[in-house]
Amino acid sequence: MKRVGCLFRALTSFSSLRRAARQAARGKRHQDSVAGFLVDVEKEIESLQQDLRQRRYQPGPYNSFEVNDPKRRAINAPAFRDRVLHHAVCGALEPVLERVAIADSFACRRGKGSHLAVARVQEFARHHRYFLKLDIARFYDSVDHQVLRRALRRLIKDADLLWLLDTIIDHSPEGLPVGKGMAIGNLTSQHFANLYLSRLDHFVKEELGVQAYARYMDDLVFFASTKDVLWQWQKQVEAFTAAELLLRLKPSATVVAPVHEGVAFLGVRIWPCLRRLAGRRKRRFFKQAWRAFLLFDEAGTEDQRVLDSFSTLFAANLVADTLRLRQSVVSAMNWPGSRQASGSNRVQRGGSWNNNARNARAANRNNNTPGNRNTNIGGRVSSSRRFARSGAFTDSSPVHRS
């Protein structure tokens, strides 16, 4: 493949950095560091431009913190000045990296994303009996800098740009071995991760000949008609990642199972004709909805923050079949235009939070019977008048058993 050059000058132009500053500031203008940069944005951009073109640029310290959503992660957020540069770098690299990406890689790419990844996995599940799910252990912390540099040099020949990319790569978070790891909070880390694993994608597609394969960052899913084929692929992938990428698979995350048991992927359990939120993601949905409800109860529906909060929450969960779940949240909060709760505080089996006569009949039909093994046994709060005291969005709520 022909290597690309002459990118650095365009990347460090004033217009490119100004556009990157707008992108980096989107939704964050209220933060002190962002507001301070934007007060005199022309001067800040000129200073950054001079540091880059004279090779004086050095990244600033990370703002390190931990999140527990959905699992415990150490986040290293760069300073806003560095985020501006990262947006400019990714804008220049994106067309180059797209040249080596396969169609079934869905993370951090225009026109892709988690919703399309789930749809693609479901499509594969409709045509195959078994699946193999793999995960890479501590992927971001295990990325080898030399392997990543070689991958970049196979695509880029611009010496100035390679110097800049090396500077970003070498700025690893504290606590990691020398020559290893990338900061999860960097936008560049996501693009570097895709490039790093693109060699694995091509190995799977071209060497192993796998047709039904999808990857979202370090989550990999394979499909085949027999388990033996999947186990053989697992051994070959494990050997390739260890020898070529200096990575290892997570043994506890390796799963070979029939598709009728459901494929757990990106917080969704996927069957050939159905998608449901996985248990942990559903609990997360209720907690986020509870926080949004508190904001709604305080500010009312005319506050744009309330509308934005609910829109984001619901849109993120459209990836699964969650219509009734979302309707229940809206009804429980007495949202304008929704059906009002009946006032009953009973908990119906298989019912919804706004149970009425029709819902009660449906609940009775769904109750356990000797011949019915697939029943709804999860209770749902029937009233919204005592919503705040009912614990509907807490871990102790009976709704979590559904």
PDB file of N, CA and C in Angstrom, residues 58-94:
ATOM      1  N   GLN A  58       4.889  19.591  23.829  1.00  0.00           N
ATOM      2  CA  GLN A  58       4.913  18.523  24.824  1.00  0.00           C
ATOM      3  C   GLN A  58       3.530  18.445  25.469  1.00  0.00           C
ATOM      4  N   PRO A  59       2.939  17.250  25.550  1.00  0.00           N
ATOM      5  CA  PRO A  59       1.613  17.130  26.170  1.00  0.00           C
ATOM      6  C   PRO A  59       1.648  17.520  27.637  1.00  0.00           C
ATOM      7  N   GLY A  60       0.526  18.041  28.093  1.00  0.00           N
ATOM      8  CA  GLY A  60       0.403  18.407  29.498  1.00  0.00           C
ATOM      9  C   GLY A  60       0.035  17.218  30.360  1.00  0.00           C
ATOM     10  N   PRO A  61      -0.011  17.394  31.674  1.00  0.00           N
ATOM     11  CA  PRO A  61      -0.357  16.285  32.588  1.00  0.00           C
ATOM     12  C   PRO A  61      -1.818  15.870  32.426  1.00  0.00           C
ATOM     13  N   TYR A  62      -2.074  14.616  32.710  1.00  0.00           N
ATOM     14  CA  TYR A  62      -3.437  14.084  32.641  1.00  0.00           C
ATOM     15  C   TYR A  62      -4.216  14.446  33.899  1.00  0.00           C
ATOM     16  N   ASN A  63      -5.517  14.551  33.733  1.00  0.00           N
ATOM     17  CA  ASN A  63      -6.439  14.622  34.861  1.00  0.00           C
ATOM     18  C   ASN A  63      -6.977  13.209  35.073  1.00  0.00           C
ATOM     19  N   SER A  64      -6.485  12.531  36.095  1.00  0.00           N
ATOM     20  CA  SER A  64      -6.798  11.111  36.297  1.00  0.00           C
ATOM     21  C   SER A  64      -7.944  10.952  37.291  1.00  0.00           C
ATOM     22  N   PHE A  65      -8.874  10.054  36.954  1.00  0.00           N
ATOM     23  CA  PHE A  65      -9.988   9.735  37.838  1.00  0.00           C
ATOM     24  C   PHE A  65     -10.511   8.356  37.456  1.00  0.00           C
ATOM     25  N   GLU A  66     -11.417   7.832  38.257  1.00  0.00           N
ATOM     26  CA  GLU A  66     -11.981   6.510  38.023  1.00  0.00           C
ATOM     27  C   GLU A  66     -13.489   6.611  37.827  1.00  0.00           C
ATOM     28  N   VAL A  67     -13.998   5.746  36.971  1.00  0.00           N
ATOM     29  CA  VAL A  67     -15.441   5.635  36.773  1.00  0.00           C
ATOM     30  C   VAL A  67     -15.840   4.182  37.020  1.00  0.00           C
ATOM     31  N   ASN A  68     -17.093   3.982  37.374  1.00  0.00           N
ATOM     32  CA  ASN A  68     -17.611   2.631  37.637  1.00  0.00           C
ATOM     33  C   ASN A  68     -18.835   2.346  36.783  1.00  0.00           C
ATOM     34  N   ASP A  69     -18.841   2.831  35.556  1.00  0.00           N
ATOM     35  CA  ASP A  69     -20.017   2.711  34.703  1.00  0.00           C
ATOM     36  C   ASP A  69     -19.565   2.237  33.321  1.00  0.00           C
ATOM     37  N   PRO A  70     -19.751   0.964  32.969  1.00  0.00           N
ATOM     38  CA  PRO A  70     -20.401  -0.099  33.756  1.00  0.00           C
ATOM     39  C   PRO A  70     -19.447  -0.845  34.670  1.00  0.00           C
ATOM     40  N   LYS A  71     -18.126  -0.704  34.466  1.00  0.00           N
ATOM     41  CA  LYS A  71     -17.174  -1.359  35.354  1.00  0.00           C
ATOM     42  C   LYS A  71     -16.074  -0.369  35.701  1.00  0.00           C
ATOM     43  N   ARG A  72     -15.279  -0.720  36.672  1.00  0.00           N
ATOM     44  CA  ARG A  72     -14.253   0.187  37.172  1.00  0.00           C
ATOM     45  C   ARG A  72     -13.174   0.411  36.116  1.00  0.00           C
ATOM     46  N   ARG A  73     -12.929   1.665  35.760  1.00  0.00           N
ATOM     47  CA  ARG A  73     -11.914   2.018  34.781  1.00  0.00           C
ATOM     48  C   ARG A  73     -11.159   3.251  35.263  1.00  0.00           C
ATOM     49  N   ALA A  74      -9.872   3.271  34.964  1.00  0.00           N
ATOM     50  CA  ALA A  74      -9.050   4.453  35.235  1.00  0.00           C
ATOM     51  C   ALA A  74      -9.028   5.317  33.981  1.00  0.00           C
ATOM     52  N   ILE A  75      -9.524   6.536  34.082  1.00  0.00           N
ATOM     53  CA  ILE A  75      -9.587   7.465  32.958  1.00  0.00           C
ATOM     54  C   ILE A  75      -8.507   8.526  33.130  1.00  0.00           C
ATOM     55  N   ASN A  76      -7.780   8.780  32.055  1.00  0.00           N
ATOM     56  CA  ASN A  76      -6.748   9.823  32.059  1.00  0.00           C
ATOM     57  C   ASN A  76      -7.126  10.854  30.999  1.00  0.00           C
ATOM     58  N   ALA A  77      -7.760  11.932  31.430  1.00  0.00           N
ATOM     59  CA  ALA A  77      -8.248  12.952  30.509  1.00  0.00           C
ATOM     60  C   ALA A  77      -7.152  13.974  30.236  1.00  0.00           C
ATOM     61  N   PRO A  78      -6.869  14.269  28.976  1.00  0.00           N
ATOM     62  CA  PRO A  78      -5.829  15.255  28.659  1.00  0.00           C
ATOM     63  C   PRO A  78      -6.320  16.676  28.901  1.00  0.00           C
ATOM     64  N   ALA A  79      -5.384  17.599  28.985  1.00  0.00           N
ATOM     65  CA  ALA A  79      -5.731  19.013  29.087  1.00  0.00           C
ATOM     66  C   ALA A  79      -6.447  19.457  27.818  1.00  0.00           C
ATOM     67  N   PHE A  80      -7.217  20.550  27.926  1.00  0.00           N
ATOM     68  CA  PHE A  80      -8.016  20.964  26.772  1.00  0.00           C
ATOM     69  C   PHE A  80      -7.127  21.320  25.577  1.00  0.00           C
ATOM     70  N   ARG A  81      -5.991  21.921  25.809  1.00  0.00           N
ATOM     71  CA  ARG A  81      -5.073  22.246  24.713  1.00  0.00           C
ATOM     72  C   ARG A  81      -4.667  20.980  23.952  1.00  0.00           C
ATOM     73  N   ASP A  82      -4.423  19.913  24.672  1.00  0.00           N
ATOM     74  CA  ASP A  82      -4.064  18.650  24.035  1.00  0.00           C
ATOM     75  C   ASP A  82      -5.259  18.037  23.315  1.00  0.00           C
ATOM     76  N   ARG A  83      -6.463  18.213  23.872  1.00  0.00           N
ATOM     77  CA  ARG A  83      -7.657  17.673  23.210  1.00  0.00           C
ATOM     78  C   ARG A  83      -7.879  18.354  21.866  1.00  0.00           C
ATOM     79  N   VAL A  84      -7.600  19.643  21.798  1.00  0.00           N
ATOM     80  CA  VAL A  84      -7.716  20.352  20.521  1.00  0.00           C
ATOM     81  C   VAL A  84      -6.796  19.705  19.487  1.00  0.00           C
ATOM     82  N   LEU A  85      -5.556  19.443  19.881  1.00  0.00           N
ATOM     83  CA  LEU A  85      -4.611  18.808  18.960  1.00  0.00           C
ATOM     84  C   LEU A  85      -5.079  17.410  18.570  1.00  0.00           C
ATOM     85  N   HIS A  86      -5.606  16.655  19.515  1.00  0.00           N
ATOM     86  CA  HIS A  86      -6.068  15.305  19.213  1.00  0.00           C
ATOM     87  C   HIS A  86      -7.173  15.317  18.160  1.00  0.00           C
ATOM     88  N   HIS A  87      -8.083  16.274  18.248  1.00  0.00           N
ATOM     89  CA  HIS A  87      -9.138  16.375  17.239  1.00  0.00           C
ATOM     90  C   HIS A  87      -8.543  16.679  15.865  1.00  0.00           C
ATOM     91  N   ALA A  88      -7.554  17.558  15.831  1.00  0.00           N
ATOM     92  CA  ALA A  88      -6.917  17.874  14.552  1.00  0.00           C
ATOM     93  C   ALA A  88      -6.186  16.663  13.989  1.00  0.00           C
ATOM     94  N   VAL A  89      -5.479  15.941  14.842  1.00  0.00           N
ATOM     95  CA  VAL A  89      -4.747  14.749  14.397  1.00  0.00           C
ATOM     96  C   VAL A  89      -5.703  13.686  13.871  1.00  0.00           C
ATOM     97  N   CYS A  90      -6.774  13.429  14.594  1.00  0.00           N
ATOM     98  CA  CYS A  90      -7.723  12.395  14.166  1.00  0.00           C
ATOM     99  C   CYS A  90      -8.428  12.784  12.877  1.00  0.00           C
ATOM    100  N   GLY A  91      -8.698  14.083  12.703  1.00  0.00           N
ATOM    101  CA  GLY A  91      -9.291  14.519  11.447  1.00  0.00           C
ATOM    102  C   GLY A  91      -8.385  14.257  10.256  1.00  0.00           C
ATOM    103  N   ALA A  92      -7.059  14.399  10.465  1.00  0.00           N
ATOM    104  CA  ALA A  92      -6.117  14.127   9.375  1.00  0.00           C
ATOM    105  C   ALA A  92      -5.889  12.633   9.179  1.00  0.00           C
ATOM    106  N   LEU A  93      -5.910  11.854  10.260  1.00  0.00           N
ATOM    107  CA  LEU A  93      -5.619  10.425  10.164  1.00  0.00           C
ATOM    108  C   LEU A  93      -6.799   9.584   9.698  1.00  0.00           C
ATOM    109  N   GLU A  94      -8.000  10.062   9.956  1.00  0.00           N
ATOM    110  CA  GLU A  94      -9.184   9.234   9.700  1.00  0.00           C
ATOM    111  C   GLU A  94      -9.251   8.686   8.270  1.00  0.00           C
TER     112      GLU A  94
END
